[in-house]
mmCIF file of C-alpha atoms in Angstrom:
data_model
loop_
_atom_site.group_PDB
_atom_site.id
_atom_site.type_symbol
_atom_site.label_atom_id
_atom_site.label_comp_id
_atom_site.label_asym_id
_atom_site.label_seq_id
_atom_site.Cartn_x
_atom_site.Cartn_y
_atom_site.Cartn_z
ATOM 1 C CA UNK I 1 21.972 -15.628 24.294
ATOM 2 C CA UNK I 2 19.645 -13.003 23.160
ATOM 3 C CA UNK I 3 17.196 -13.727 20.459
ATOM 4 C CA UNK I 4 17.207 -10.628 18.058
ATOM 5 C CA UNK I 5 13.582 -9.440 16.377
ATOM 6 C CA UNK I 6 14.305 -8.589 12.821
ATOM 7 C CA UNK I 7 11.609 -6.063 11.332
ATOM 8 C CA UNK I 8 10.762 -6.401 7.146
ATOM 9 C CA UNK I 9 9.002 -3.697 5.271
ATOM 10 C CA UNK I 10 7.569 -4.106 2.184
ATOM 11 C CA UNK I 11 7.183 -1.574 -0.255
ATOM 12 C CA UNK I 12 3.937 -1.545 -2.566
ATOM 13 C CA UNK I 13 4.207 1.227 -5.152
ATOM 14 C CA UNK I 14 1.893 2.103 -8.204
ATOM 15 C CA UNK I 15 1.143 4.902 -10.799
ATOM 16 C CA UNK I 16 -2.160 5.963 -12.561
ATOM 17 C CA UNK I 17 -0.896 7.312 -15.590
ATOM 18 C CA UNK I 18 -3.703 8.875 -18.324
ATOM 19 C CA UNK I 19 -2.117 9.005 -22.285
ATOM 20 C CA UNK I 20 1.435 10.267 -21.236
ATOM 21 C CA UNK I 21 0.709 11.835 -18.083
ATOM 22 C CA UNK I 22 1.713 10.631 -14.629
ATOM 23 C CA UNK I 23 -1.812 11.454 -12.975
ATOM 24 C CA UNK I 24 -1.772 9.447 -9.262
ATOM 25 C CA UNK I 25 1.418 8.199 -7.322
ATOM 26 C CA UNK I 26 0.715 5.827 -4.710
ATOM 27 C CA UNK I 27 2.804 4.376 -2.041
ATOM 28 C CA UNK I 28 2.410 2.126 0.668
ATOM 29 C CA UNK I 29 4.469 0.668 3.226
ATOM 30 C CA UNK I 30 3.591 -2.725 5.124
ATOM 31 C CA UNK I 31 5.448 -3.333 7.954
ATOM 32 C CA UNK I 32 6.761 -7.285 9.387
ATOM 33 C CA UNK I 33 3.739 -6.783 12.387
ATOM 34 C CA UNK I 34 1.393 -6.223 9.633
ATOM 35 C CA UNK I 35 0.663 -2.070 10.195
ATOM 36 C CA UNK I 36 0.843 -0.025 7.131
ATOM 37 C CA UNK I 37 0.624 3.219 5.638
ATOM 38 C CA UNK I 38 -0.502 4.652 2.802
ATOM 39 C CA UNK I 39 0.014 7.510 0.680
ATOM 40 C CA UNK I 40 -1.918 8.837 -2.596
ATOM 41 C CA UNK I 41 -0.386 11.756 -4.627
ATOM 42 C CA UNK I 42 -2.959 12.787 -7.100
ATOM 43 C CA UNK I 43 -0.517 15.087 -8.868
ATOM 44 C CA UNK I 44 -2.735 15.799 -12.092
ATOM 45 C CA UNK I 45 -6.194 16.665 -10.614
ATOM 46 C CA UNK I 46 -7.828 17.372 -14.311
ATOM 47 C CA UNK I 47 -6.532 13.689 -15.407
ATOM 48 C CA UNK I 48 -7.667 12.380 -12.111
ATOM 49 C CA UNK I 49 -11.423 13.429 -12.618
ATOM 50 C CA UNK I 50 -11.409 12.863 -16.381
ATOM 51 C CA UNK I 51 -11.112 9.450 -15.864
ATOM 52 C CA UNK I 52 -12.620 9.824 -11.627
ATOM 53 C CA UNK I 53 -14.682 6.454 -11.851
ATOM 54 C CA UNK I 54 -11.720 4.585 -12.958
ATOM 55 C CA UNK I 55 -8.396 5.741 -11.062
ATOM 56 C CA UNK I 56 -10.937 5.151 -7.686
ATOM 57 C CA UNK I 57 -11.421 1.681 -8.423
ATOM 58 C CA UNK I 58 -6.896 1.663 -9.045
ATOM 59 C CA UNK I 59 -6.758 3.031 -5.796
ATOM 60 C CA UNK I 60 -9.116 0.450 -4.719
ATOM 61 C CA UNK I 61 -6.994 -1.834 -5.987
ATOM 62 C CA UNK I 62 -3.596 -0.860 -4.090
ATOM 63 C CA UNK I 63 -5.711 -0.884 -0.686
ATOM 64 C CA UNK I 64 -6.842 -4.597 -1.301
ATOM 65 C CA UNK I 65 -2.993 -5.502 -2.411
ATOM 66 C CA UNK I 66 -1.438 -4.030 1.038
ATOM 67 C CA UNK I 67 -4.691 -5.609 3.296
ATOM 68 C CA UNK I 68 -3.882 -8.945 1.632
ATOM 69 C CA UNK I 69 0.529 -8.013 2.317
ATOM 70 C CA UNK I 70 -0.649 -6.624 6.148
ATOM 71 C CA UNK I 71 -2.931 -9.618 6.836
ATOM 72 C CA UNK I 72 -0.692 -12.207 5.600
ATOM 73 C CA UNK I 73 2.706 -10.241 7.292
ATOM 74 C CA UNK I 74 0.736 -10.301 11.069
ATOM 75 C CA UNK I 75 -0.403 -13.969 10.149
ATOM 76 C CA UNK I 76 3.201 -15.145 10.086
ATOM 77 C CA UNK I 77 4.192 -13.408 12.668
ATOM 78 C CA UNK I 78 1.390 -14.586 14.668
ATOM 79 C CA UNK I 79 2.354 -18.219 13.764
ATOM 80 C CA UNK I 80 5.546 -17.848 14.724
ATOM 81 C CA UNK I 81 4.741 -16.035 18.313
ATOM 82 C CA UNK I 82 6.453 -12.645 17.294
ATOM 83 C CA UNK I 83 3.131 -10.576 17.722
ATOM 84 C CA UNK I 84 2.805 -8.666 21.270
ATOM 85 C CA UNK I 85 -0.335 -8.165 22.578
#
């Protein structure tokens, strides 16, 4: 009998929004082996330096949420023998 892998993603997702405008969409995408990817829209560059200091430490932010998803996702999979070397 063949033992099937199963692969999980999981999706972070967060917006820097300044007043009533969308200013920063980020995206990122952690897969079960505990690689991920990353993606920062700044779509409203004025709002994004009005407030520069601030939507850097957001973004900041994201990257330590996915590390912490990655590092715990390769973890598990380490513990249960699934990642190849």
């Amino acid at each position: 009998m063949a033992i099937q892998n199963f692969s999980t993603k999981t999706t972070l997702d967060s917006q820097i929004v300044s007043g009533n405008r969308s200013v920063c969409n980020m995206y990122a995408t952690v897969e079960s082996s505990g690689a991920f990817t990353i993606n920062f829209n700044v779509i409203d560059s004025e709002g994004w330096f009005e407030n520069e200091a601030s939507n850097t430490e957001d973004a900041k932010a994201l990257l330590a949420n996915v590390q912490q998803v990655a590092h715990d996702q390769h973890e598990a999979n380490k513990a249960a023998g699934a990642v190849e070397k």
